[in-house]
């Protein structure tokens, strides 16, 4: 494996075009969904692209121009965080700008990045703002772009403050940047900066002197690997999960754990199930309200196999935590391009022994019913509970038995065509990674394929790689 030696060639600040920022977005108050993310790292995601048919000088000039145009539609990203005298945190849309970095790693080739083993450590050098928590947006740029030239490809890394955007808004901005670079004359989907939502709150989140700290250790050894699942494998998992005979028993455990649990974001499943689960409907798969979705089936398999690889005692309570988009769960719904965080975390619990003793459908049904139950009333209850006890989001694996699923295979990651071809792969930096952190990406070929970026303790990853129940569904990533 080549050694890491990405060289920074230049840095500059890119600002929006010199035109007045609309009065409506001069300042944006952070919401109940934004504030807890102030202790999280900046989001770091990027795209590996074919080598463009342009000179570096011309391309960098055009990238900066396109970035400036994108910022004119996302003025918040060119701003800075400000805390007012009452303790409320706002985004001041002051056009201070974002960072643009040009870097080179001419000794690295596509084959070095698209290895079938662990994600190489040098990939993390394709992103700026390492170990930067979002609270730092009071003094640092809220976003940055790094353009890295490789021997036979390029990598564009995008970094955005997590208290300013969730995954939906992150990819909306990244897609818009690519859209302008490809030659668009106007934005296809303008963001919605409305703040008249249930997430807007008078509650104040208080911080320790010097600001918050990240809630997990970044010094423990970890392994990171991307597992690819074909459409055929996903459909097999879904069929297996939905053919289970034990699904009916799962709801009983949810109700028991809902009463016992101390997680403010969780409520027990009620009889009518809240809202229908349209996770699969959004990606074109027609899933009945009481049918376990493809992604829930895959998640349940990962939950089972990681739990088995950890060799936990049968009575140890395990947690599978999923971040869900609340835009379509509220009544009335938020605009689909609402800018900011509009997410809540859904924890599903099960004793290790019961999770492994039952079949795949048992765990999948637990996940399914928890997601389906997370409708308008549940979202509002989560907001009300947070307002009673404002707190930062506790990211990490504190008991050695947790899994946290982030990102989504529904995000339009491969829409980031900058004008010379679709991305070859999606990769992320070191931000917000700990034992049990999973990120879901769409497969490059689309059509229901999924890539899971899995971060685990080395011994757990070794166990997962030997887990036949899991590995039978994994296939090689083919770059077309």
Short mmCIF file of C-alpha atoms in Angstrom, two decimals:
data_model
loop_
_atom_site.label_atom_id
_atom_site.label_comp_id
_atom_site.label_asym_id
_atom_site.label_seq_id
_atom_site.Cartn_x
_atom_site.Cartn_y
_atom_site.Cartn_z
CA UNK A 1 0.00 0.00 0.00
CA UNK A 2 1.44 3.42 -0.95
CA UNK A 3 2.50 5.71 1.85
CA UNK A 4 0.39 8.74 2.63
CA UNK A 5 1.80 12.03 1.42
CA UNK A 6 -0.93 14.30 0.11
CA UNK A 7 0.62 17.73 -0.49
CA UNK A 8 -1.38 20.92 -0.14
CA UNK A 9 -0.56 23.21 -3.09
CA UNK A 10 -2.74 26.19 -2.23
CA UNK A 11 -5.55 27.47 -0.03
CA UNK A 12 -7.94 30.35 -0.53
CA UNK A 13 -11.32 31.66 0.56
CA UNK A 14 -14.27 31.55 -1.84
CA UNK A 15 -17.16 33.94 -1.26
CA UNK A 16 -20.56 34.26 -2.95
CA UNK A 17 -20.85 36.70 -5.89
CA UNK A 18 -21.02 40.31 -4.77
CA UNK A 19 -24.74 40.75 -4.50
CA UNK A 20 -26.90 41.40 -1.43
CA UNK A 21 -27.95 38.37 0.61
CA UNK A 22 -31.77 38.22 0.82
CA UNK A 23 -33.02 39.77 4.06
CA UNK A 24 -34.84 36.54 4.95
CA UNK A 25 -31.54 34.69 5.34
CA UNK A 26 -29.34 37.35 6.93
CA UNK A 27 -29.39 35.23 10.08
CA UNK A 28 -30.67 31.73 10.80
CA UNK A 29 -31.29 30.52 14.32
CA UNK A 30 -30.08 26.99 15.09
CA UNK A 31 -32.96 24.64 15.84
CA UNK A 32 -33.64 21.83 18.29
CA UNK A 33 -32.28 19.48 15.63
CA UNK A 34 -29.20 21.62 14.89
CA UNK A 35 -27.99 22.43 18.40
CA UNK A 36 -27.25 18.87 19.60
CA UNK A 37 -24.80 18.47 16.70
CA UNK A 38 -22.48 21.21 17.95
CA UNK A 39 -20.34 18.56 19.67
CA UNK A 40 -20.08 16.45 16.50
CA UNK A 41 -17.32 16.74 13.92
CA UNK A 42 -17.91 18.48 10.62
CA UNK A 43 -19.38 16.11 8.00
CA UNK A 44 -16.65 14.84 5.62
CA UNK A 45 -17.86 13.15 2.43
CA UNK A 46 -16.39 13.14 -1.04
CA UNK A 47 -16.45 11.73 -4.54
CA UNK A 48 -13.76 9.93 -6.51
CA UNK A 49 -13.96 11.05 -10.14
CA UNK A 50 -12.30 10.17 -13.45
CA UNK A 51 -9.41 12.38 -14.45
CA UNK A 52 -10.90 15.46 -16.18
CA UNK A 53 -9.86 16.47 -19.70
CA UNK A 54 -8.82 19.97 -18.59
CA UNK A 55 -5.68 21.58 -17.29
CA UNK A 56 -5.43 21.91 -13.52
CA UNK A 57 -5.34 25.69 -13.77
CA UNK A 58 -8.52 25.92 -15.83
CA UNK A 59 -10.36 23.34 -13.75
CA UNK A 60 -9.52 24.94 -10.40
CA UNK A 61 -10.65 28.33 -11.71
CA UNK A 62 -13.93 26.83 -12.84
CA UNK A 63 -14.44 24.91 -9.57
CA UNK A 64 -14.00 28.10 -7.56
CA UNK A 65 -16.44 29.98 -9.79
CA UNK A 66 -19.03 27.19 -9.53
CA UNK A 67 -18.57 27.03 -5.76
CA UNK A 68 -19.19 30.77 -5.54
CA UNK A 69 -22.40 30.41 -7.56
CA UNK A 70 -23.57 27.58 -5.29
CA UNK A 71 -22.89 29.72 -2.21
CA UNK A 72 -25.14 32.44 -3.60
CA UNK A 73 -28.01 29.99 -3.10
CA UNK A 74 -26.66 28.64 0.21
CA UNK A 75 -25.55 31.88 1.96
CA UNK A 76 -25.59 30.20 5.36
CA UNK A 77 -22.58 28.08 4.40
CA UNK A 78 -20.54 31.20 3.71
CA UNK A 79 -21.33 32.55 7.18
CA UNK A 80 -20.19 31.94 10.75
CA UNK A 81 -21.85 30.90 14.00
CA UNK A 82 -22.72 33.62 16.51
CA UNK A 83 -24.07 33.26 20.06
CA UNK A 84 -26.30 36.15 21.08
CA UNK A 85 -26.53 37.60 24.62
CA UNK A 86 -29.49 35.33 25.46
CA UNK A 87 -27.46 32.21 24.65
CA UNK A 88 -29.14 31.36 21.34
CA UNK A 89 -26.82 30.29 18.53
CA UNK A 90 -27.37 31.69 15.04
CA UNK A 91 -25.75 31.47 11.63
CA UNK A 92 -24.69 34.95 10.57
CA UNK A 93 -24.87 34.95 6.77
CA UNK A 94 -22.03 37.46 6.52
CA UNK A 95 -20.36 36.16 3.32
CA UNK A 96 -17.13 35.43 5.19
CA UNK A 97 -16.66 32.56 2.75
CA UNK A 98 -15.59 28.92 2.65
CA UNK A 99 -12.16 27.36 2.30
CA UNK A 100 -10.95 25.91 -1.00
CA UNK A 101 -7.87 23.69 -0.93
CA UNK A 102 -5.91 22.37 -3.91
CA UNK A 103 -3.84 19.28 -3.11
CA UNK A 104 -1.85 16.63 -4.98
CA UNK A 105 -1.16 12.93 -4.38
CA UNK A 106 0.37 12.01 -7.72
CA UNK A 107 1.71 8.69 -6.45
CA UNK A 108 -1.81 7.35 -5.77
CA UNK A 109 -3.91 5.49 -8.34
CA UNK A 110 -7.54 4.41 -8.53
CA UNK A 111 -6.52 0.86 -7.70
CA UNK A 112 -4.99 2.06 -4.42
CA UNK A 113 -8.29 3.56 -3.28
CA UNK A 114 -10.69 0.95 -4.63
CA UNK A 115 -9.05 -1.90 -2.75
CA UNK A 116 -11.26 -4.78 -1.68
CA UNK A 117 -9.83 -4.69 1.83
CA UNK A 118 -9.86 -1.94 4.43
CA UNK A 119 -10.26 1.68 3.36
CA UNK A 120 -6.68 3.05 3.18
CA UNK A 121 -5.69 5.55 5.84
CA UNK A 122 -4.50 8.05 3.22
CA UNK A 123 -8.10 8.63 2.08
CA UNK A 124 -8.56 10.71 5.23
CA UNK A 125 -6.01 13.18 3.84
CA UNK A 126 -8.46 14.10 1.06
CA UNK A 127 -10.47 16.12 3.60
CA UNK A 128 -9.66 19.27 5.59
CA UNK A 129 -10.88 20.15 9.09
CA UNK A 130 -9.87 16.90 10.79
CA UNK A 131 -11.07 16.58 14.40
CA UNK A 132 -12.94 19.88 14.10
CA UNK A 133 -16.14 19.99 16.12
CA UNK A 134 -19.06 21.99 14.84
CA UNK A 135 -18.97 24.48 17.71
CA UNK A 136 -15.75 25.73 16.08
CA UNK A 137 -17.93 27.36 13.43
CA UNK A 138 -17.92 30.42 15.66
CA UNK A 139 -14.41 31.14 14.37
CA UNK A 140 -13.84 28.78 11.44
CA UNK A 141 -15.49 28.50 8.03
CA UNK A 142 -18.72 26.47 8.01
CA UNK A 143 -17.70 24.60 4.87
CA UNK A 144 -14.63 23.66 2.86
CA UNK A 145 -13.84 21.97 -0.45
CA UNK A 146 -10.61 20.07 -1.14
CA UNK A 147 -9.68 19.18 -4.72
CA UNK A 148 -7.00 16.48 -4.78
CA UNK A 149 -5.24 15.40 -7.98
CA UNK A 150 -4.26 11.72 -8.14
CA UNK A 151 -2.21 9.92 -10.81
CA UNK A 152 -5.24 8.83 -12.84
CA UNK A 153 -8.23 10.44 -11.09
CA UNK A 154 -9.30 13.32 -8.86
CA UNK A 155 -11.07 13.47 -5.53
CA UNK A 156 -13.39 16.27 -4.42
CA UNK A 157 -13.96 16.29 -0.67
CA UNK A 158 -16.75 18.38 0.85
CA UNK A 159 -16.73 19.32 4.53
CA UNK A 160 -19.69 21.04 6.20
CA UNK A 161 -20.51 21.96 9.79
CA UNK A 162 -22.92 19.33 11.16
CA UNK A 163 -24.86 21.87 13.23
CA UNK A 164 -25.69 23.65 9.97
CA UNK A 165 -26.70 20.70 7.77
CA UNK A 166 -27.82 17.12 7.99
CA UNK A 167 -27.15 14.61 5.21
CA UNK A 168 -30.09 15.80 3.12
CA UNK A 169 -28.91 19.41 3.07
CA UNK A 170 -25.25 18.38 2.72
CA UNK A 171 -25.88 16.45 -0.52
CA UNK A 172 -28.27 19.14 -1.76
CA UNK A 173 -25.43 21.66 -1.56
CA UNK A 174 -22.82 19.26 -2.97
CA UNK A 175 -25.15 18.36 -5.89
CA UNK A 176 -25.77 22.06 -6.57
CA UNK A 177 -22.02 22.76 -6.65
CA UNK A 178 -21.59 19.96 -9.20
CA UNK A 179 -24.61 21.15 -11.16
CA UNK A 180 -23.13 24.62 -11.68
CA UNK A 181 -19.75 23.14 -12.56
CA UNK A 182 -21.45 21.05 -15.24
CA UNK A 183 -22.85 24.20 -16.80
CA UNK A 184 -26.25 24.83 -15.24
CA UNK A 185 -27.46 28.41 -15.58
CA UNK A 186 -29.76 28.25 -12.56
CA UNK A 187 -30.32 26.06 -9.53
CA UNK A 188 -32.78 23.21 -10.09
CA UNK A 189 -33.91 22.87 -6.46
CA UNK A 190 -33.58 26.02 -4.33
CA UNK A 191 -33.19 25.40 -0.59
CA UNK A 192 -35.92 26.38 1.85
CA UNK A 193 -34.67 28.55 4.73
CA UNK A 194 -37.96 28.73 6.63
CA UNK A 195 -37.57 28.59 10.40
CA UNK A 196 -41.27 28.49 11.27
CA UNK A 197 -41.18 24.80 12.18
CA UNK A 198 -41.62 22.59 15.22
CA UNK A 199 -37.81 22.55 15.53
CA UNK A 200 -37.65 26.30 16.19
CA UNK A 201 -37.50 26.69 19.97
CA UNK A 202 -36.82 29.29 22.64
CA UNK A 203 -34.85 26.70 24.63
CA UNK A 204 -31.19 27.52 25.31
CA UNK A 205 -28.44 24.90 25.22
CA UNK A 206 -25.72 25.79 27.70
CA UNK A 207 -22.10 24.88 27.00
CA UNK A 208 -19.11 24.34 29.30
CA UNK A 209 -16.35 26.94 29.37
CA UNK A 210 -14.36 26.68 26.16
CA UNK A 211 -17.19 24.98 24.32
CA UNK A 212 -18.26 21.33 24.07
CA UNK A 213 -16.01 18.36 23.45
CA UNK A 214 -16.59 15.38 21.20
CA UNK A 215 -18.35 12.58 23.11
CA UNK A 216 -16.26 9.62 21.90
CA UNK A 217 -12.58 8.71 21.93
CA UNK A 218 -10.71 9.21 18.68
CA UNK A 219 -7.59 7.36 19.81
CA UNK A 220 -8.74 3.73 19.87
CA UNK A 221 -7.69 1.37 17.02
CA UNK A 222 -10.36 0.88 14.37
CA UNK A 223 -10.80 -0.86 11.05
CA UNK A 224 -12.91 0.55 8.23
CA UNK A 225 -14.23 -1.39 5.26
CA UNK A 226 -16.87 -0.86 2.55
CA UNK A 227 -19.15 -3.86 1.93
CA UNK A 228 -21.15 -3.95 -1.32
CA UNK A 229 -24.60 -5.52 -1.62
CA UNK A 230 -26.12 -6.21 -5.03
CA UNK A 231 -29.79 -5.79 -5.80
CA UNK A 232 -30.18 -9.57 -5.82
CA UNK A 233 -28.61 -9.89 -2.37
CA UNK A 234 -30.80 -7.13 -0.95
CA UNK A 235 -33.95 -8.76 -2.36
CA UNK A 236 -32.95 -12.11 -0.84
CA UNK A 237 -32.50 -10.45 2.54
CA UNK A 238 -35.86 -8.73 2.27
CA UNK A 239 -37.62 -11.95 1.30
CA UNK A 240 -35.96 -13.80 4.16
CA UNK A 241 -36.92 -11.11 6.68
CA UNK A 242 -40.55 -10.97 5.54
CA UNK A 243 -41.00 -14.75 5.45
CA UNK A 244 -40.24 -14.98 9.17
CA UNK A 245 -42.72 -16.62 11.48
CA UNK A 246 -41.60 -14.68 14.54
CA UNK A 247 -42.48 -11.12 13.50
CA UNK A 248 -45.62 -11.06 15.61
CA UNK A 249 -43.64 -11.56 18.81
CA UNK A 250 -41.31 -8.64 18.11
CA UNK A 251 -43.81 -5.88 18.87
CA UNK A 252 -44.21 -7.20 22.42
CA UNK A 253 -40.54 -6.65 23.11
CA UNK A 254 -40.69 -3.11 21.65
CA UNK A 255 -43.55 -2.25 24.00
CA UNK A 256 -41.68 -3.64 27.02
CA UNK A 257 -38.44 -1.86 26.15
CA UNK A 258 -40.30 1.35 25.39
CA UNK A 259 -41.58 1.38 28.95
CA UNK A 260 -38.21 0.45 30.44
CA UNK A 261 -36.00 2.63 28.24
CA UNK A 262 -34.62 5.98 29.30
CA UNK A 263 -34.03 7.39 25.79
CA UNK A 264 -35.92 10.64 25.27
CA UNK A 265 -36.15 10.14 21.52
CA UNK A 266 -37.93 6.77 21.87
CA UNK A 267 -41.57 5.90 22.45
CA UNK A 268 -43.28 2.55 22.49
CA UNK A 269 -45.05 1.44 19.35
CA UNK A 270 -48.75 2.23 19.47
CA UNK A 271 -51.52 0.14 18.00
CA UNK A 272 -52.02 2.06 14.78
CA UNK A 273 -48.30 2.20 13.97
CA UNK A 274 -48.14 5.97 13.46
CA UNK A 275 -47.18 6.62 9.82
CA UNK A 276 -46.48 4.25 6.99
CA UNK A 277 -42.85 3.53 6.28
CA UNK A 278 -41.97 5.08 2.93
CA UNK A 279 -38.21 4.43 3.10
CA UNK A 280 -38.49 2.11 0.13
CA UNK A 281 -41.24 4.09 -1.58
CA UNK A 282 -38.83 7.00 -1.98
CA UNK A 283 -36.35 4.83 -3.84
CA UNK A 284 -38.97 3.29 -6.10
CA UNK A 285 -39.59 0.06 -4.19
CA UNK A 286 -43.24 -0.37 -3.32
CA UNK A 287 -43.28 -1.58 0.26
CA UNK A 288 -46.52 -2.22 2.11
CA UNK A 289 -46.90 -0.44 5.49
CA UNK A 290 -46.51 -3.73 7.39
CA UNK A 291 -43.70 -5.11 5.24
CA UNK A 292 -40.09 -4.91 6.39
CA UNK A 293 -38.15 -2.77 3.91
CA UNK A 294 -35.00 -3.75 2.05
CA UNK A 295 -32.83 -1.43 4.12
CA UNK A 296 -34.34 -2.60 7.41
CA UNK A 297 -33.61 -6.18 6.37
CA UNK A 298 -29.97 -5.33 5.62
CA UNK A 299 -29.68 -3.37 8.87
CA UNK A 300 -31.07 -6.29 10.86
CA UNK A 301 -28.53 -8.65 9.31
CA UNK A 302 -25.70 -6.29 10.21
CA UNK A 303 -27.07 -5.94 13.75
CA UNK A 304 -27.13 -9.73 14.18
CA UNK A 305 -23.71 -10.34 12.70
CA UNK A 306 -21.88 -7.55 14.52
CA UNK A 307 -23.50 -8.64 17.80
CA UNK A 308 -22.30 -12.20 17.17
CA UNK A 309 -18.79 -10.99 16.30
CA UNK A 310 -18.62 -9.05 19.57
CA UNK A 311 -19.22 -12.23 21.62
CA UNK A 312 -21.52 -10.42 24.03
CA UNK A 313 -23.21 -12.15 26.99
CA UNK A 314 -26.77 -13.28 26.14
CA UNK A 315 -28.28 -10.83 28.63
CA UNK A 316 -26.33 -7.83 27.32
CA UNK A 317 -28.72 -5.25 25.89
CA UNK A 318 -27.75 -4.20 22.38
CA UNK A 319 -28.80 -1.02 20.58
CA UNK A 320 -29.22 -0.30 16.88
CA UNK A 321 -29.57 3.44 16.40
CA UNK A 322 -30.86 4.91 13.13
CA UNK A 323 -30.99 8.57 12.12
CA UNK A 324 -34.27 9.35 10.36
CA UNK A 325 -35.28 12.29 8.19
CA UNK A 326 -38.26 14.04 9.79
CA UNK A 327 -39.16 16.30 6.85
CA UNK A 328 -41.87 13.95 5.58
CA UNK A 329 -42.88 12.67 9.03
CA UNK A 330 -44.31 15.96 10.28
CA UNK A 331 -47.83 17.25 9.64
CA UNK A 332 -47.74 19.53 7.81
CA UNK A 333 -44.61 18.25 6.13
CA UNK A 334 -41.47 20.34 5.92
CA UNK A 335 -40.28 21.36 2.49
CA UNK A 336 -38.21 18.47 1.07
CA UNK A 337 -35.30 20.90 0.61
CA UNK A 338 -35.63 22.47 4.06
CA UNK A 339 -32.11 23.64 4.88
CA UNK A 340 -30.60 22.50 8.16
CA UNK A 341 -30.90 19.47 10.37
CA UNK A 342 -34.29 17.78 10.45
CA UNK A 343 -33.30 14.45 11.92
CA UNK A 344 -33.94 12.43 15.04
CA UNK A 345 -32.29 9.28 16.29
CA UNK A 346 -34.34 6.10 16.76
CA UNK A 347 -32.81 3.49 19.10
CA UNK A 348 -34.04 -0.09 18.91
CA UNK A 349 -33.02 -2.42 21.74
CA UNK A 350 -32.75 -6.20 22.10
CA UNK A 351 -30.81 -8.58 24.37
CA UNK A 352 -27.92 -10.17 22.46
CA UNK A 353 -29.15 -13.68 23.19
CA UNK A 354 -32.67 -13.06 21.90
CA UNK A 355 -31.44 -11.22 18.82
CA UNK A 356 -29.28 -14.18 17.84
CA UNK A 357 -31.63 -16.96 18.94
CA UNK A 358 -34.44 -15.67 16.74
CA UNK A 359 -34.37 -15.40 12.96
CA UNK A 360 -33.58 -12.37 10.81
CA UNK A 361 -37.22 -11.31 10.61
CA UNK A 362 -37.43 -10.92 14.37
CA UNK A 363 -34.79 -8.20 14.53
CA UNK A 364 -35.92 -6.66 11.24
CA UNK A 365 -39.45 -6.34 12.57
CA UNK A 366 -38.19 -4.55 15.68
CA UNK A 367 -36.46 -2.00 13.46
CA UNK A 368 -39.43 -1.72 11.11
CA UNK A 369 -42.05 -1.06 13.78
CA UNK A 370 -39.86 1.52 15.49
CA UNK A 371 -39.37 3.42 12.22
CA UNK A 372 -43.05 3.21 11.27
CA UNK A 373 -44.06 4.51 14.69
CA UNK A 374 -41.90 7.61 14.29
CA UNK A 375 -44.60 9.91 12.95
CA UNK A 376 -45.68 13.47 13.66
CA UNK A 377 -46.62 12.89 17.31
CA UNK A 378 -43.36 11.10 18.06
CA UNK A 379 -41.26 13.81 16.42
CA UNK A 380 -43.05 16.49 18.43
CA UNK A 381 -42.66 14.52 21.65
CA UNK A 382 -38.93 14.25 20.99
CA UNK A 383 -38.72 18.02 20.53
CA UNK A 384 -40.69 18.65 23.75
CA UNK A 385 -38.48 16.27 25.73
CA UNK A 386 -35.34 18.00 24.44
CA UNK A 387 -36.72 21.41 25.37
CA UNK A 388 -37.18 20.20 28.95
CA UNK A 389 -33.57 19.01 29.06
CA UNK A 390 -31.44 20.63 26.31
CA UNK A 391 -28.38 18.49 25.63
CA UNK A 392 -25.75 17.60 23.07
CA UNK A 393 -26.08 14.43 21.03
CA UNK A 394 -24.15 11.59 22.74
CA UNK A 395 -22.37 10.15 19.70
CA UNK A 396 -20.40 6.97 20.40
CA UNK A 397 -20.53 3.37 21.58
CA UNK A 398 -20.51 3.75 25.34
CA UNK A 399 -21.39 0.18 26.34
CA UNK A 400 -19.60 -1.81 23.63
CA UNK A 401 -22.93 -3.13 22.33
CA UNK A 402 -24.20 -0.31 20.12
CA UNK A 403 -24.41 0.30 16.38
CA UNK A 404 -25.14 3.73 14.89
CA UNK A 405 -26.40 3.88 11.30
CA UNK A 406 -25.92 7.18 9.51
CA UNK A 407 -26.23 8.56 6.00
CA UNK A 408 -28.66 6.90 3.57
CA UNK A 409 -28.67 4.90 0.33
CA UNK A 410 -31.37 7.32 -0.84
CA UNK A 411 -29.02 10.31 -0.88
CA UNK A 412 -28.17 11.34 -4.48
CA UNK A 413 -24.43 10.87 -4.06
CA UNK A 414 -23.74 9.70 -7.60
CA UNK A 415 -25.54 12.75 -9.02
CA UNK A 416 -22.32 14.65 -8.37
CA UNK A 417 -21.25 14.77 -12.01
CA UNK A 418 -19.06 17.84 -12.38
CA UNK A 419 -19.04 17.64 -16.16
CA UNK A 420 -16.63 14.85 -17.02
CA UNK A 421 -18.39 11.75 -15.67
CA UNK A 422 -20.23 10.29 -12.70
CA UNK A 423 -18.34 9.51 -9.50
CA UNK A 424 -16.51 6.20 -9.37
CA UNK A 425 -16.91 5.85 -5.61
CA UNK A 426 -17.96 7.64 -2.42
CA UNK A 427 -15.60 7.88 0.53
CA UNK A 428 -15.58 9.75 3.84
CA UNK A 429 -13.01 11.22 6.19
CA UNK A 430 -12.27 10.34 9.80
CA UNK A 431 -15.05 12.53 11.23
CA UNK A 432 -17.47 11.02 13.76
CA UNK A 433 -16.06 7.49 13.51
CA UNK A 434 -16.01 5.01 16.36
CA UNK A 435 -16.56 1.30 16.96
CA UNK A 436 -20.01 0.53 15.56
CA UNK A 437 -20.42 3.57 13.27
CA UNK A 438 -22.01 2.58 9.95
CA UNK A 439 -22.66 4.82 6.95
CA UNK A 440 -24.99 3.71 4.17
CA UNK A 441 -24.29 4.77 0.58
CA UNK A 442 -26.09 3.88 -2.64
CA UNK A 443 -24.18 1.45 -4.84
CA UNK A 444 -22.72 3.05 -7.96
CA UNK A 445 -24.87 0.93 -10.27
CA UNK A 446 -28.05 2.11 -8.51
CA UNK A 447 -31.15 -0.05 -8.87
CA UNK A 448 -31.37 -0.84 -5.16
CA UNK A 449 -27.70 -1.66 -4.54
CA UNK A 450 -26.14 -0.52 -1.25
CA UNK A 451 -22.63 0.05 0.09
CA UNK A 452 -22.10 -0.06 3.84
CA UNK A 453 -19.08 1.75 5.24
CA UNK A 454 -18.46 -0.22 8.43
CA UNK A 455 -16.19 0.97 11.26
CA UNK A 456 -15.43 -1.58 13.98
CA UNK A 457 -12.85 -2.58 16.55
CA UNK A 458 -10.24 -4.77 14.77
CA UNK A 459 -11.27 -7.99 16.51
CA UNK A 460 -14.95 -7.36 15.76
CA UNK A 461 -14.23 -6.67 12.08
CA UNK A 462 -12.27 -9.92 11.89
CA UNK A 463 -15.26 -11.74 13.34
CA UNK A 464 -17.65 -10.08 10.90
CA UNK A 465 -15.48 -11.11 7.95
CA UNK A 466 -15.78 -14.72 9.12
CA UNK A 467 -19.55 -14.52 9.64
CA UNK A 468 -20.99 -16.64 6.83
CA UNK A 469 -24.55 -15.42 7.38
CA UNK A 470 -23.36 -11.87 6.61
CA UNK A 471 -20.63 -12.48 4.04
CA UNK A 472 -22.84 -14.62 1.78
CA UNK A 473 -24.60 -11.40 0.73
CA UNK A 474 -21.42 -9.36 0.09
CA UNK A 475 -20.14 -8.97 -3.46
CA UNK A 476 -17.19 -7.26 -5.12
CA UNK A 477 -17.55 -3.62 -6.14
CA UNK A 478 -17.33 -3.36 -9.92
CA UNK A 479 -16.35 0.00 -11.41
CA UNK A 480 -17.97 0.46 -14.82
#
